[in-house]
Each structure stands twice: as structure tokens, then as C-alpha cells.
């Protein structure tokens, strides 16, 4: 297990996220892990699907969803109808909200 994987694993107990890190670098590690493990590249998800996936690891799924969007790890259609995890090297998807 790499140091990065160990750092992320330290944030979980029994498969549940203990707390969302306050330090930006540590939070980015967590968010990258969540995006990679919970969402397939390029697949469209409805908001309830995103919420359900995030709820499996933490009760404050709305905060995690916001963090994923602002970090650019998930994109949201402008009309809010769908979310997706961009593929590697993929530019902003037309009709999505770009990362802040």
C-alpha cells in the first residue's frame, strides 16, 4: 500500500468516512479516491444516484458532492439533470459546469 493510499485509508473506519479533512491537500486526496472508486469515467449519473453513492461513505453527501464538483472531479450539466466523472485528459463536457 502506497503512502497516498494509507493516508486515505486513515480517513475511514468500517468502510465509512470518519470526517472530511479540512486541509485542502488531504481533502483532494480523499475526493480523488471517492471519484475513482464510486464513479465510472464518462458515465452520466442522476443527482439521486450521486447522492446514494456518496451516502454509502458519509452522511453529509451534499458537501461531498459540492467538493467533487468544485474540484472538477465531477461535472454537472447546467440544468442539473446529470453528473459525470470526466475521463482522463477530457476537457469540459459541453453543457456542464466547469471547475471553479
Coordinates of C-alpha atoms in Angstrom, one line a residue:
X1 CA 0.0 0.0 0.0
X2 CA 1.4 3.4 -1.0
X3 CA 1.7 6.3 1.4
X4 CA -1.1 8.1 -0.5
X5 CA -3.4 5.0 -0.2
X6 CA -2.5 4.8 3.5
X7 CA -3.4 8.5 4.1
X8 CA -6.8 8.0 2.5
X9 CA -7.4 4.7 4.4
X10 CA -6.7 6.5 7.7
X11 CA -9.8 8.6 7.0
X12 CA -12.1 5.6 7.1
X13 CA -13.4 3.2 9.8
X14 CA -15.5 0.2 8.9
X15 CA -15.9 1.5 5.3
X16 CA -17.3 4.8 6.4
X17 CA -15.6 8.2 6.2
X18 CA -14.8 9.4 9.7
X19 CA -14.6 13.1 8.8
X20 CA -13.9 15.3 5.7
X21 CA -10.4 16.7 6.0
X22 CA -10.0 20.4 6.5
X23 CA -6.6 20.6 4.9
X24 CA -7.1 21.1 1.1
X25 CA -4.3 18.7 0.0
X26 CA -5.7 15.9 2.2
X27 CA -9.3 16.6 1.1
X28 CA -8.2 16.5 -2.6
X29 CA -6.6 13.0 -2.0
X30 CA -9.9 11.9 -0.5
X31 CA -12.0 13.4 -3.3
X32 CA -9.8 11.8 -6.0
X33 CA -10.2 8.4 -4.2
X34 CA -14.0 8.8 -4.0
X35 CA -14.3 9.8 -7.6
X36 CA -12.2 6.9 -8.8
X37 CA -13.9 4.3 -6.6
X38 CA -17.6 5.4 -6.8
X39 CA -18.0 6.8 -10.3
X40 CA -17.1 5.4 -13.8
X41 CA -15.4 7.8 -16.2
X42 CA -17.8 9.3 -18.7
X43 CA -21.0 7.7 -17.4
X44 CA -23.9 10.0 -16.7
X45 CA -25.4 9.9 -13.2
X46 CA -28.6 11.5 -11.9
X47 CA -28.4 13.5 -8.7
X48 CA -30.1 10.7 -6.6
X49 CA -27.5 8.2 -7.9
X50 CA -24.7 10.5 -6.9
X51 CA -26.2 11.1 -3.5
X52 CA -26.8 7.4 -3.0
X53 CA -23.2 6.6 -3.9
X54 CA -21.8 9.2 -1.6
X55 CA -24.2 8.3 1.2
X56 CA -22.5 4.8 1.3
X57 CA -19.4 6.5 2.8
X58 CA -20.7 9.6 4.7
X59 CA -24.0 11.2 5.8
X60 CA -23.1 14.6 4.5
X61 CA -23.3 13.6 0.9
X62 CA -24.3 17.0 -0.3
X63 CA -21.0 18.5 1.0
X64 CA -19.0 15.7 -0.7
X65 CA -20.9 16.3 -4.0
X66 CA -20.1 20.1 -3.8
X67 CA -16.5 19.4 -3.2
X68 CA -16.3 16.9 -6.1
X69 CA -17.8 19.5 -8.4
X70 CA -15.7 22.4 -7.3
X71 CA -12.6 20.3 -7.6
X72 CA -13.5 19.3 -11.2
X73 CA -13.7 15.6 -10.3
X74 CA -17.4 15.5 -11.2
X75 CA -19.1 17.8 -13.7
X76 CA -22.7 18.8 -13.5
X77 CA -24.9 19.7 -16.5
X78 CA -26.0 23.3 -16.4
X79 CA -29.6 22.2 -16.0
X80 CA -28.6 19.9 -13.1
X81 CA -30.0 16.9 -14.9
X82 CA -26.8 14.8 -14.8
X83 CA -23.4 14.5 -13.3
X84 CA -20.4 12.7 -14.7
X85 CA -16.8 12.0 -13.9
X86 CA -14.7 13.3 -16.8
X87 CA -12.3 10.9 -18.5
X88 CA -8.5 11.3 -18.3
X89 CA -7.5 14.2 -20.5
X90 CA -11.1 15.0 -21.2
X91 CA -11.9 18.7 -21.5
X92 CA -15.0 20.2 -20.0
X93 CA -18.1 18.5 -21.3
X94 CA -20.5 20.8 -23.3
X95 CA -23.4 21.9 -21.1
X96 CA -21.5 21.2 -17.8
X97 CA -20.4 23.5 -15.1
X98 CA -16.6 23.9 -15.2
X99 CA -14.5 23.6 -12.1
X100 CA -14.0 26.8 -10.0

